[in-house]
Amino acid sequence: RFLVAMGVGGEWAVASAMVAEVMPRRSRPVMGSIFHASSVFGTLMAVAVGYFIISRQVLQENTWRLGFVIGVLPALLTVFIRWTMREPEQWVRAQERAARDASQATGNLGGLFASQFLRNTVVATTLATIGLSTFWGCHIYGKDALKRRAEASVLQEAGLGDVTNWKAATPDQVAARDTALKDGQQKIKQQEMVGMFLTMVLGGGLGLVLFGSISNVIGRKGAFVFYHAGGLVAAALLFYVLSPGDYSPLVIGLFLPVFGFLTLGMHAGYAVYFPELFPTRLRGTGTGFCFNAGRIGSAVVILMSGLLKWTPAQSSSYLIPLFGLGVLVTFLAQETRGEELPE
């Protein structure tokens, strides 16, 4: 898992910088959004594998292995891509400047903290930390709303719907619960995949794809404010109103695409906005550092929730204000709409 994550983090930074450098100014944010949203195809594949293969246990206890094998296949495309890829002209010129002037060296991590870039580095890293913390703390928990309803339905059918505190349950009740959940695992898994599709593929995918177009109209800062403010409202509605209320799975299912759109869409902004903050010699380095430093920051946030012994429901509720913090941080950001990439 560590090696896969390390590779994905590095490839994202390189690819986002490359997309920004090869696209014309007007279409750059749209293509950056599409690039980031392409991850949704992977999510869609995971949904299909989970719904049609994993939930049916086609290879018994080894079914999960088949899922991993299927997941490896798209990675083979990278071999073809690397054979046919050409360096962007901006990057070639940056290398030529670096050869003539040592102060223009490419990939200098310390350069991100020079006075002219420090503000951009801090703002971008903070935005990524907020977005990834709310992704793991709110978005992921929210997508499982239908799964939790399916589990509750299975337990209700088993006559265990009145048990609210499983820590105080009798051994017989715990055994009955485990049996009921095992017998209903296909239904539960399928509802989990439906929720994943509605939240991450349908709603989240649209949110990602449309970030660039929205930012062309209301600016990069305006787009980040829109998504963070919308995420704040959507998460509050799901976790404080719909999930604890007596609402049908249909109502929750109809809301999940809205929730996914608003809580995930700002992630495309990292591929659109971060490359615009740094000159060519630092673009890949700055984009990769800010996004992946945000991953580390979000890991600290999630780790703290574990140390504080928050339940997943508590974590999702307590992290909602981070969306509001994202709005405030955006006001400190530099607006880059309509500008050429800095050389």
Coordinates of C-alpha atoms in Angstrom, one line a residue:
R1 CA 0.0 0.0 0.0
F2 CA 2.8 2.4 0.8
L3 CA 4.5 1.8 -2.5
V4 CA 1.3 2.2 -4.4
A5 CA 0.5 5.5 -2.6
M6 CA 4.0 6.8 -3.1
G7 CA 3.7 6.2 -6.8
V8 CA 0.3 7.7 -7.2
G9 CA 1.3 10.8 -5.2
G10 CA 4.4 11.4 -7.4
E11 CA 2.6 10.7 -10.7
W12 CA -0.3 13.1 -9.8
A13 CA 2.1 16.0 -9.3
V14 CA 4.0 15.4 -12.5
A15 CA 0.8 14.9 -14.6
S16 CA -1.0 17.9 -13.2
A17 CA 2.0 20.2 -14.0
M18 CA 2.3 18.7 -17.5
V19 CA -1.4 19.2 -18.2
A20 CA -1.1 22.8 -17.1
E21 CA 1.9 23.4 -19.3
V22 CA 0.6 21.9 -22.6
M23 CA -2.9 23.4 -22.5
P24 CA -3.8 26.9 -23.7
R25 CA -4.9 29.4 -21.0
R26 CA -8.6 29.2 -21.5
S27 CA -8.9 25.4 -21.6
R28 CA -6.2 24.8 -18.9
P29 CA -8.6 24.8 -15.9
V30 CA -11.1 22.6 -17.7
M31 CA -8.5 20.0 -18.7
G32 CA -7.0 20.1 -15.2
S33 CA -10.4 19.3 -13.8
I34 CA -10.9 16.5 -16.3
F35 CA -7.5 15.1 -15.5
H36 CA -8.2 15.0 -11.7
A37 CA -11.7 13.7 -12.3
S38 CA -10.3 10.8 -14.4
S39 CA -9.7 9.1 -11.0
V40 CA -13.5 8.6 -11.0
F41 CA -13.1 5.9 -13.6
G42 CA -11.0 4.0 -11.2
T43 CA -13.7 4.4 -8.5
L44 CA -16.3 3.3 -11.0
M45 CA -14.3 0.1 -11.7
A46 CA -14.0 -0.5 -8.0
V47 CA -17.8 -0.1 -7.6
A48 CA -18.4 -2.6 -10.4
V49 CA -15.9 -5.1 -9.0
G50 CA -17.4 -4.7 -5.5
Y51 CA -21.0 -5.0 -6.7
F52 CA -20.7 -7.8 -9.2
I53 CA -17.7 -9.8 -7.9
I54 CA -16.8 -9.1 -4.3
S55 CA -20.4 -9.1 -3.0
R56 CA -21.1 -12.4 -4.7
Q57 CA -17.9 -14.1 -3.4
V58 CA -17.2 -15.7 -6.7
L59 CA -13.9 -17.2 -5.5
Q60 CA -15.1 -17.7 -1.9
E61 CA -12.4 -16.4 0.5
N62 CA -10.1 -15.6 -2.3
T63 CA -12.4 -13.2 -4.1
W64 CA -10.6 -10.2 -2.8
R65 CA -7.4 -11.4 -4.6
L66 CA -9.3 -11.3 -7.9
G67 CA -10.4 -7.7 -7.1
F68 CA -6.7 -6.7 -6.7
V69 CA -5.7 -8.4 -9.9
I70 CA -8.3 -6.5 -11.9
G71 CA -7.1 -3.3 -10.2
V72 CA -3.6 -3.9 -11.5
L73 CA -4.5 -4.0 -15.2
P74 CA -5.0 -0.2 -15.8
A75 CA -1.6 0.4 -14.3
L76 CA -0.1 -1.3 -17.4
L77 CA -1.2 1.7 -19.4
T78 CA 1.5 3.8 -17.8
V79 CA 4.1 1.8 -19.7
F80 CA 2.7 2.9 -23.0
I81 CA 2.2 6.5 -21.8
R82 CA 5.9 6.8 -20.7
W83 CA 7.1 5.5 -24.0
T84 CA 5.2 8.1 -26.1
M85 CA 5.4 11.1 -23.7
R86 CA 7.3 14.3 -24.8
E87 CA 8.5 17.0 -22.4
P88 CA 6.5 20.3 -22.5
E89 CA 8.4 23.2 -24.2
Q90 CA 8.2 25.3 -21.0
W91 CA 10.0 22.6 -19.1
V92 CA 12.7 22.3 -21.8
R93 CA 13.2 26.1 -21.6
A94 CA 13.4 25.9 -17.8
Q95 CA 16.1 23.3 -18.0
E96 CA 18.1 25.4 -20.5
R97 CA 17.9 28.4 -18.1
A98 CA 19.0 26.2 -15.2
A99 CA 22.0 25.1 -17.2
R100 CA 23.1 28.7 -17.7
D101 CA 22.2 30.0 -14.2
A102 CA 22.4 27.9 -11.1
S103 CA 19.9 30.2 -9.3
Q104 CA 17.3 28.9 -11.7
A105 CA 17.8 25.2 -10.8
T106 CA 14.7 23.1 -11.2
G107 CA 13.1 21.1 -8.4
N108 CA 14.6 23.1 -5.6
L109 CA 12.4 22.3 -2.6
G110 CA 13.8 25.1 -0.6
G111 CA 12.7 27.6 -3.3
L112 CA 9.1 27.0 -2.3
F113 CA 9.8 28.8 1.0
A114 CA 11.5 31.9 -0.6
S115 CA 9.6 35.1 0.2
Q116 CA 7.9 35.4 -3.2
F117 CA 6.5 31.9 -3.0
L118 CA 5.9 31.3 0.8
R119 CA 2.4 32.6 0.9
N120 CA 1.3 30.4 -2.1
T121 CA 3.0 27.4 -0.5
V122 CA 1.3 27.8 2.8
V123 CA -2.1 28.6 1.4
A124 CA -2.0 25.6 -1.0
T125 CA -0.8 23.2 1.6
T126 CA -3.5 24.3 4.0
L127 CA -6.2 24.0 1.4
A128 CA -5.0 20.4 0.6
T129 CA -4.9 19.5 4.3
I130 CA -8.5 20.7 4.8
G131 CA -9.8 19.0 1.6
L132 CA -8.1 15.7 2.4
S133 CA -9.1 15.8 6.1
T134 CA -12.7 16.3 5.2
F135 CA -12.5 13.7 2.5
W136 CA -11.4 11.0 4.9
G137 CA -13.4 12.3 7.8
C138 CA -16.7 13.4 6.2
H139 CA -16.9 12.3 2.5
I140 CA -15.9 8.7 3.1
Y141 CA -18.2 8.3 6.1
G142 CA -21.1 10.0 4.2
K143 CA -20.9 7.7 1.2
D144 CA -21.6 4.8 3.6
A145 CA -25.0 6.2 4.7
L146 CA -26.9 3.6 2.6
K147 CA -24.6 0.8 3.9
R148 CA -25.5 1.8 7.5
R149 CA -29.2 1.8 6.6
A150 CA -28.8 -1.7 5.1
E151 CA -27.1 -3.0 8.2
A152 CA -29.8 -1.5 10.4
S153 CA -32.5 -3.1 8.2
V154 CA -30.8 -6.5 8.4
L155 CA -30.6 -6.3 12.2
Q156 CA -34.3 -5.1 12.3
E157 CA -35.3 -8.2 10.3
A158 CA -33.4 -10.4 12.8
G159 CA -35.3 -8.9 15.7
L160 CA -32.3 -6.9 16.9
G161 CA -33.5 -3.4 16.0
D162 CA -34.1 -2.4 19.6
V163 CA -30.5 -3.0 20.7
T164 CA -28.8 0.5 20.7
N165 CA -25.8 -0.1 22.9
W166 CA -23.8 -3.1 21.6
K167 CA -21.2 -2.7 24.3
A168 CA -23.8 -3.7 26.8
A169 CA -25.4 -6.4 24.7
T170 CA -25.5 -10.0 25.9
P171 CA -23.2 -12.7 24.3
D172 CA -26.3 -14.2 22.6
Q173 CA -27.3 -10.8 21.1
V174 CA -23.7 -10.3 19.8
A175 CA -23.7 -13.8 18.2
A176 CA -27.1 -13.1 16.6
R177 CA -25.9 -9.8 15.3
D178 CA -22.8 -11.4 13.7
T179 CA -24.9 -14.1 12.1
A180 CA -27.4 -11.6 10.7
L181 CA -24.7 -9.4 9.3
K182 CA -23.0 -12.3 7.7
D183 CA -26.2 -13.6 6.2
G184 CA -27.1 -10.2 4.8
Q185 CA -23.6 -9.3 3.6
Q186 CA -24.6 -9.4 -0.1
K187 CA -27.4 -6.8 0.5
I188 CA -25.1 -4.7 2.6
K189 CA -22.2 -4.8 0.1
Q190 CA -24.5 -3.9 -2.7
Q191 CA -25.9 -0.9 -0.9
E192 CA -22.4 0.2 0.0
M193 CA -21.5 0.1 -3.7
V194 CA -24.7 2.1 -4.6
G195 CA -23.8 4.7 -2.1
M196 CA -20.2 4.8 -3.4
F197 CA -21.5 5.3 -7.0
L198 CA -23.9 8.1 -6.0
T199 CA -21.5 9.9 -3.9
M200 CA -18.0 9.5 -5.4
V201 CA -18.8 8.7 -9.1
L202 CA -22.0 10.6 -9.9
G203 CA -21.9 13.6 -7.6
G204 CA -18.2 13.7 -6.9
G205 CA -17.3 13.1 -10.5
L206 CA -19.5 16.0 -11.7
G207 CA -18.1 18.2 -9.0
L208 CA -14.6 17.5 -10.1
V209 CA -15.2 17.9 -13.8
L210 CA -17.1 21.2 -13.4
F211 CA -14.5 22.9 -11.1
G212 CA -12.6 24.3 -14.0
S213 CA -15.6 25.7 -15.8
I214 CA -16.9 27.2 -12.5
S215 CA -13.5 28.7 -11.8
N216 CA -13.5 30.3 -15.3
V217 CA -16.7 32.1 -14.4
I218 CA -16.3 33.1 -10.7
G219 CA -12.5 32.8 -10.4
R220 CA -10.3 30.2 -8.6
K221 CA -11.0 31.7 -5.2
G222 CA -14.7 31.9 -5.9
A223 CA -14.8 28.3 -6.9
F224 CA -13.0 27.2 -3.7
V225 CA -15.4 29.3 -1.6
F226 CA -18.4 27.8 -3.4
Y227 CA -17.3 24.2 -2.8
H228 CA -16.2 24.7 0.8
A229 CA -19.3 26.6 1.8
G230 CA -21.5 24.1 0.0
G231 CA -19.7 21.2 1.6
L232 CA -20.3 22.8 5.0
V233 CA -24.0 22.9 4.4
A234 CA -24.3 19.5 2.7
A235 CA -22.3 17.7 5.4
A236 CA -24.3 19.3 8.2
L237 CA -27.6 18.3 6.5
L238 CA -26.5 14.7 6.0
F239 CA -24.9 14.1 9.4
Y240 CA -27.3 16.2 11.6
V241 CA -30.6 15.8 9.8
L242 CA -30.9 13.0 7.3
S243 CA -28.7 10.2 8.8
P244 CA -30.1 10.4 12.4
G245 CA -33.6 11.1 11.2
D246 CA -36.3 8.7 10.1
Y247 CA -35.7 9.2 6.4
S248 CA -36.0 6.5 3.8
P249 CA -33.0 5.1 1.8
L250 CA -34.5 6.8 -1.3
V251 CA -34.3 10.2 0.3
I252 CA -30.7 9.7 1.4
G253 CA -29.8 8.2 -2.0
L254 CA -31.2 11.3 -3.8
F255 CA -29.1 13.6 -1.5
L256 CA -25.8 11.7 -1.8
P257 CA -24.9 13.1 -5.3
V258 CA -25.4 16.6 -3.9
F259 CA -23.2 15.8 -0.9
G260 CA -20.6 14.2 -3.1
F261 CA -20.6 17.1 -5.6
L262 CA -19.9 19.7 -2.9
T263 CA -17.6 17.8 -0.6
L264 CA -15.3 16.3 -3.3
G265 CA -15.3 18.9 -6.1
M266 CA -12.7 21.2 -4.6
H267 CA -10.1 18.5 -5.0
A268 CA -10.0 19.2 -8.8
G269 CA -8.9 22.7 -7.8
Y270 CA -5.6 21.4 -6.6
A271 CA -4.8 20.2 -10.1
V272 CA -6.1 23.5 -11.6
Y273 CA -4.8 26.0 -9.1
F274 CA -1.6 24.7 -7.6
P275 CA 0.4 24.6 -11.0
E276 CA -0.6 28.2 -11.5
L277 CA 1.1 29.4 -8.3
F278 CA 4.7 28.4 -9.2
P279 CA 7.2 29.1 -12.1
T280 CA 8.1 26.3 -14.4
R281 CA 11.3 25.4 -12.5
L282 CA 9.2 24.8 -9.3
R283 CA 5.8 23.8 -10.7
G284 CA 6.0 20.1 -10.4
T285 CA 7.9 20.4 -7.0
G286 CA 5.4 22.9 -5.6
T287 CA 2.3 21.1 -6.8
G288 CA 3.5 17.8 -5.5
F289 CA 4.8 19.2 -2.2
C290 CA 1.5 21.1 -1.4
F291 CA -0.8 18.3 -2.3
N292 CA 1.2 15.6 -0.5
A293 CA 2.0 17.7 2.5
G294 CA -1.7 18.1 2.7
R295 CA -1.9 14.3 2.8
I296 CA 0.4 14.2 5.8
G297 CA -1.5 17.0 7.5
S298 CA -4.8 15.1 7.0
A299 CA -3.2 11.9 8.4
V300 CA -2.3 13.9 11.5
V301 CA -5.9 15.1 11.8
I302 CA -7.3 11.6 11.4
L303 CA -4.8 10.2 13.8
M304 CA -5.8 12.7 16.4
S305 CA -9.4 11.7 16.1
G306 CA -8.3 8.2 16.8
L307 CA -6.3 9.2 19.8
L308 CA -9.3 11.2 21.1
K309 CA -11.3 8.0 20.7
W310 CA -13.9 9.6 18.4
T311 CA -16.3 7.2 16.7
P312 CA -16.6 7.6 12.9
A313 CA -19.9 9.4 13.4
Q314 CA -18.3 11.8 15.9
S315 CA -15.3 12.4 13.6
S316 CA -17.5 13.2 10.6
S317 CA -19.5 15.7 12.7
Y318 CA -16.5 17.3 14.5
L319 CA -14.6 17.9 11.2
I320 CA -17.5 19.7 9.4
P321 CA -16.2 23.1 10.6
L322 CA -13.0 22.5 8.5
F323 CA -15.1 23.4 5.4
G324 CA -15.7 26.8 7.0
L325 CA -12.0 27.1 7.6
G326 CA -11.4 26.4 3.9
V327 CA -13.6 29.5 3.1
L328 CA -11.5 31.7 5.3
V329 CA -8.1 30.4 4.0
T330 CA -9.3 31.0 0.4
F331 CA -9.6 34.7 1.1
L332 CA -5.8 34.7 1.7
A333 CA -5.1 33.0 -1.7
Q334 CA -3.8 34.6 -4.9
E335 CA -6.3 34.9 -7.7
T336 CA -4.9 33.4 -11.0
R337 CA -7.9 33.3 -13.3
G338 CA -7.0 34.5 -16.8
E339 CA -3.3 34.7 -16.1
E340 CA -0.6 32.9 -18.1
L341 CA 1.6 30.3 -16.3
P342 CA 4.6 32.0 -14.7
E343 CA 7.8 31.1 -16.5

